Tab-separated table of C-alpha atoms and ligand atoms in Angstrom:
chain	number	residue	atom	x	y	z
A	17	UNK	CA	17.126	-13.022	-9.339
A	18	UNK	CA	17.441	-10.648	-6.107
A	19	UNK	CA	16.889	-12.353	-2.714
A	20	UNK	CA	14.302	-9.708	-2.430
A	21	UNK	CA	12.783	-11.079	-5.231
A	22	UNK	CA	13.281	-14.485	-4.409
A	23	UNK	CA	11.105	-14.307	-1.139
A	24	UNK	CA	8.506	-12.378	-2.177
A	25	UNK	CA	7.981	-15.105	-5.715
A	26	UNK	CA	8.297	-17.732	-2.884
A	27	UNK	CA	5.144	-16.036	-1.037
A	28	UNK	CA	3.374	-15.860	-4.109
A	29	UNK	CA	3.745	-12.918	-5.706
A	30	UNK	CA	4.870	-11.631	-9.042
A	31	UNK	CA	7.874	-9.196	-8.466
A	32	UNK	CA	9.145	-6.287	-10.165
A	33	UNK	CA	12.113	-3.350	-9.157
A	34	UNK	CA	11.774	-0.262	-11.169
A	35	UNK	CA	14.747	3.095	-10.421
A	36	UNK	CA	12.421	5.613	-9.972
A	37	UNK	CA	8.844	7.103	-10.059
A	38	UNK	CA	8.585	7.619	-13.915
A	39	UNK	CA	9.699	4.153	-14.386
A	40	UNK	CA	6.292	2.785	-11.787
A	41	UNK	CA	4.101	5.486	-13.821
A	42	UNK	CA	5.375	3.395	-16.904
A	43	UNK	CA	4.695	0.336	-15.705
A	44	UNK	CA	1.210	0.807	-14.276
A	45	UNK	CA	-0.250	2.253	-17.165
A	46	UNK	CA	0.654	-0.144	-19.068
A	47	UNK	CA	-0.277	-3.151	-16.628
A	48	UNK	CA	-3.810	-1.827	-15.824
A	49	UNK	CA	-4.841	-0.459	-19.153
A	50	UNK	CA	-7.885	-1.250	-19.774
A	51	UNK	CA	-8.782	-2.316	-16.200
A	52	UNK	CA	-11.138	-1.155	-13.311
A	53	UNK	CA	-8.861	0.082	-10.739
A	54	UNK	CA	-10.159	0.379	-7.509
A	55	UNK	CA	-7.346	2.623	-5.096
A	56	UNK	CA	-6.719	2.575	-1.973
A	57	UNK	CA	-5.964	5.360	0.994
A	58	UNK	CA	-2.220	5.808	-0.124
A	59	UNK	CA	-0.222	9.055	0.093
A	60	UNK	CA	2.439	6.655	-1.925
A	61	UNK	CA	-0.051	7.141	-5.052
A	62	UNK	CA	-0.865	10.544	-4.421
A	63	UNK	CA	2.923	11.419	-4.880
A	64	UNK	CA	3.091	8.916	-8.332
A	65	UNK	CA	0.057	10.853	-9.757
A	66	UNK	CA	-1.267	7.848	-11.218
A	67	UNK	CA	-4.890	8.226	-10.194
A	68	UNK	CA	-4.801	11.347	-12.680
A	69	UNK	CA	-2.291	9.620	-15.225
A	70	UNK	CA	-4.793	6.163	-15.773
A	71	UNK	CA	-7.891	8.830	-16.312
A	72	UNK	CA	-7.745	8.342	-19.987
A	73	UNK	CA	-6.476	4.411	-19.908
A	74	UNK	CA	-8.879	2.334	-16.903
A	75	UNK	CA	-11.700	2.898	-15.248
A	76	UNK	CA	-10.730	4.267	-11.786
A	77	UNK	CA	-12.221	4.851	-8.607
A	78	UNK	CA	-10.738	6.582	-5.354
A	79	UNK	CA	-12.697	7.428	-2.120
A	80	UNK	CA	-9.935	10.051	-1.779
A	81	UNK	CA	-11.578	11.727	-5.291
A	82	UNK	CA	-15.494	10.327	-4.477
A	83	UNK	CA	-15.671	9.824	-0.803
A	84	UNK	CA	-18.453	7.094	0.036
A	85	UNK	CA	-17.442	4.981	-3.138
A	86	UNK	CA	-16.814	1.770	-1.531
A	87	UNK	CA	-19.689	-0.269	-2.929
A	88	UNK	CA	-18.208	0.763	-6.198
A	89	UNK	CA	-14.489	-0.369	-5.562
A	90	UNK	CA	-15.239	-3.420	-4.155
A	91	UNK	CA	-16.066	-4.723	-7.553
A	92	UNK	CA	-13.362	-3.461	-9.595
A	93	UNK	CA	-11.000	-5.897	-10.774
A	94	UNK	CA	-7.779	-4.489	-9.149
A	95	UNK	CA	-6.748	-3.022	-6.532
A	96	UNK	CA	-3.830	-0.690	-6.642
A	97	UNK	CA	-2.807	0.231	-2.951
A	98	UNK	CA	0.930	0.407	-0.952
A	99	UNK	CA	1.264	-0.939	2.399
A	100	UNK	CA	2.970	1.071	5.465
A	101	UNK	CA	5.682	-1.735	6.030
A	102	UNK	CA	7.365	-5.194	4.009
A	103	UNK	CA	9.872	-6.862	5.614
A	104	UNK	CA	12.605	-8.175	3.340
A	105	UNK	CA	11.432	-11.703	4.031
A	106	UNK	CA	8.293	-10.359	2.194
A	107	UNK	CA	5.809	-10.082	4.323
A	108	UNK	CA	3.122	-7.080	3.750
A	109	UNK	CA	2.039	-5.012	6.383
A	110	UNK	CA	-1.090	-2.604	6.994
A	111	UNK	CA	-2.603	-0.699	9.455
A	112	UNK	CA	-6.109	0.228	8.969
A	113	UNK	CA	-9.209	2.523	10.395
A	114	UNK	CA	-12.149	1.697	8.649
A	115	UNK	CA	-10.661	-1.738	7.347
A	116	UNK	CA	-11.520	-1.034	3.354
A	117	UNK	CA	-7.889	-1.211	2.667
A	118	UNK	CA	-7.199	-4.374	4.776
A	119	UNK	CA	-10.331	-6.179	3.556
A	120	UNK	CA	-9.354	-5.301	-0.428
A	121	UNK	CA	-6.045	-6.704	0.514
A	122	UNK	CA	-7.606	-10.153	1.700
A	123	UNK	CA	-10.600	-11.023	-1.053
A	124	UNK	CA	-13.058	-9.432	-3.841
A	125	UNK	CA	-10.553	-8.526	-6.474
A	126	UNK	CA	-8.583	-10.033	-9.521
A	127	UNK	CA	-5.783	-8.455	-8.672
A	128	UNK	CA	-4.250	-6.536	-6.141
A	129	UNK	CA	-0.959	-4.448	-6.924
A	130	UNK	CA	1.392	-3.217	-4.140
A	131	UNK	CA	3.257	-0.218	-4.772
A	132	UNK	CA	6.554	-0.091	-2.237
A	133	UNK	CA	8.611	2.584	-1.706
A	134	UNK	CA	12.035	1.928	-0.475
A	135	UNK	CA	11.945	3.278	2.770
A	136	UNK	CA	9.066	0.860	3.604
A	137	UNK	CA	11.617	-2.280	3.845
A	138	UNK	CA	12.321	-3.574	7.646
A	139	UNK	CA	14.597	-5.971	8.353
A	140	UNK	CA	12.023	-8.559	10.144
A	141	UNK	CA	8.463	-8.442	11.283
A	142	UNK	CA	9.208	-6.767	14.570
A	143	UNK	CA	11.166	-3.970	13.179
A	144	UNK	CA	8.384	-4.017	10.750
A	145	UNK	CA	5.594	-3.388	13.107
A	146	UNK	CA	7.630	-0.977	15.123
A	147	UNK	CA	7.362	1.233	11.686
A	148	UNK	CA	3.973	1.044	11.171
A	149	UNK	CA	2.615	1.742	14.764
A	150	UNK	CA	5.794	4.449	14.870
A	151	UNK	CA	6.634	5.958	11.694
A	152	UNK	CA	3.428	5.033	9.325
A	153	UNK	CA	0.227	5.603	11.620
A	154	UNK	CA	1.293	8.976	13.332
A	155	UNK	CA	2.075	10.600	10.620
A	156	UNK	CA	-1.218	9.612	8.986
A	157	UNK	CA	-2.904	10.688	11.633
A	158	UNK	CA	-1.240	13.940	11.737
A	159	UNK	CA	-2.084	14.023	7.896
A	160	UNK	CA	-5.776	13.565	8.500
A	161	UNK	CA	-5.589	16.552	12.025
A	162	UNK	CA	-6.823	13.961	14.366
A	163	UNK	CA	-6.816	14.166	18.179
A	164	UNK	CA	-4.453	11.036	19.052
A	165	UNK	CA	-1.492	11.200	21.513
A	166	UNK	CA	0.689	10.199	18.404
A	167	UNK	CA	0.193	13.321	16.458
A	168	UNK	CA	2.394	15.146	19.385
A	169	UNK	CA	4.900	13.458	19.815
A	170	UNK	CA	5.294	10.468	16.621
A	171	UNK	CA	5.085	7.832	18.812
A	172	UNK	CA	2.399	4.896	19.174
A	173	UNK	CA	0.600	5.102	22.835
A	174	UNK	CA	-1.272	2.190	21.657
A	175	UNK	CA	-4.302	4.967	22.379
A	176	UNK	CA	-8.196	3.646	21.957
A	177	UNK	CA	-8.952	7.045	21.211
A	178	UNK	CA	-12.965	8.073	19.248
A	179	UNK	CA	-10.298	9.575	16.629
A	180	UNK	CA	-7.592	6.657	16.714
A	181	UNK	CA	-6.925	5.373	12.628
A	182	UNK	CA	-5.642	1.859	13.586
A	183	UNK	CA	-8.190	-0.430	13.652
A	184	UNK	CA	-6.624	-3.467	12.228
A	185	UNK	CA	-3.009	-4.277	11.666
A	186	UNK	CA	-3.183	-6.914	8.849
A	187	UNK	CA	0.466	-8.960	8.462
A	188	UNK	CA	-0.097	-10.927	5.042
A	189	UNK	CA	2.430	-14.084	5.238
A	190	UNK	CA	1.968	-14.856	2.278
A	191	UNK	CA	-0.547	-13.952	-0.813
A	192	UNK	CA	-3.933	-14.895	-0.166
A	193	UNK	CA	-5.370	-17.917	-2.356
A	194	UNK	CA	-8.219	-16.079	-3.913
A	195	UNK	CA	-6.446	-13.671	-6.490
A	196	UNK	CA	-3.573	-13.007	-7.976
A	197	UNK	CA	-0.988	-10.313	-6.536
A	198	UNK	CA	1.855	-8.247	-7.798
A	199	UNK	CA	4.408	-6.438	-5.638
A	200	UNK	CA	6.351	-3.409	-7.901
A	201	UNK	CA	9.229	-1.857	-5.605
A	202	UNK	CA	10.601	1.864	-6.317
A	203	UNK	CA	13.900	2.371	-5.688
A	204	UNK	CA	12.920	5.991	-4.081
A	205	UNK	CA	11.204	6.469	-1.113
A	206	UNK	CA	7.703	7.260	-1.242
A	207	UNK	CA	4.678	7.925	1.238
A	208	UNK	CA	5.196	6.978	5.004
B	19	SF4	S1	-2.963	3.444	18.102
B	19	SF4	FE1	-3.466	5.606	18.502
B	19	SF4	S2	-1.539	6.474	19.285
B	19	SF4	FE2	-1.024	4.554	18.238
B	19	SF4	S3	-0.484	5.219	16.153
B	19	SF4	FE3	-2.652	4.600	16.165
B	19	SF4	S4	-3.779	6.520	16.454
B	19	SF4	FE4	-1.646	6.883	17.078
């Protein structure tokens, strides 16, 4: 067993390493056939596809494909969603606007299911945060056009902005007690 493995089974979580994007494709459909799958914002699954690839195997449900659908993917039994850092301690980190993805994190599913790219890994929680609120958020909110100082220059200004996306920075220690939780790490970088 890895030490990256080791912490994050420690924490709680089930752990798997796949090489490459195929190889997560593979493994999702297979572990959520058959499931409801509720996703969550994630430009990580955008780039596997899967949303399109589980059509035909789960029942899915993405406000990025049915904006408003919350009420809807707050029952489903798992939630499929990446995170913006994970340190290699394995702790879980994500920032959040509206707080769906945060909240899904924390309570109301079966399941939840982290997909990691490599270039999400920090070496401690402070380099960890520095990525979210540096790396992660700007370039989300340069994805999404809004008016926030970070969309100029990449950098955090720690703005309270009418158009700033982080709301909530959520740092889970450790999984929480009321579901079960998988962590599946491509070797390949993937989203911010
Ligand atoms: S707090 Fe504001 S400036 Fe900092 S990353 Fe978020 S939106 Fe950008």
């Amino acid at each position: 067993m890895s030490l990256l493995e080791e912490n994050f089974r420690k924490r709680g979580y089930a752990f798997f390493e796949v090489d490459s994007t195929e190889e997560a494709v593979d493994f999702l459909l297979d572990k959520l056939k058959g499931k409801s799958v509720a996703f969550g914002g994630s430009v990580t699954l955008e780039q596997l596809g899967i949303y399109e690839r589980l059509q035909t195997e789960a029942s899915c449900i993405w406000h990025w494909k049915t904006p408003g659908c919350f009420t809807e993917a707050a029952s489903a039994q798992v939630y499929l969603t990446s995170a913006n850092a994970v340190t290699r301690d394995g702790e879980i980190l994500n920032m959040d606007g509206s707080g769906n993805r945060v909240a899904s994190t924390l309570f109301g599913h079966e399941e939840v299911l982290f997909v990691i790219g490599q270039n999400k890994l920090t070496d401690g929680l402070s380099a960890a945060v520095d990525r979210v609120r540096n790396v992660a958020a700007p370039r989300n909110a340069r994805r999404l056009g809004r008016n926030t100082p970070c969309v100029l220059d990449g950098i955090c200004h720690d703005c309270l902005s009418p158009e700033c996306i982080c709301s909530a920075l959520c740092i889970l220690r450790r999984k929480p007690s009321s579901c079960a939780a998988t962590v599946l790490l491509v070797r390949q970088d993937l989203g911010y």
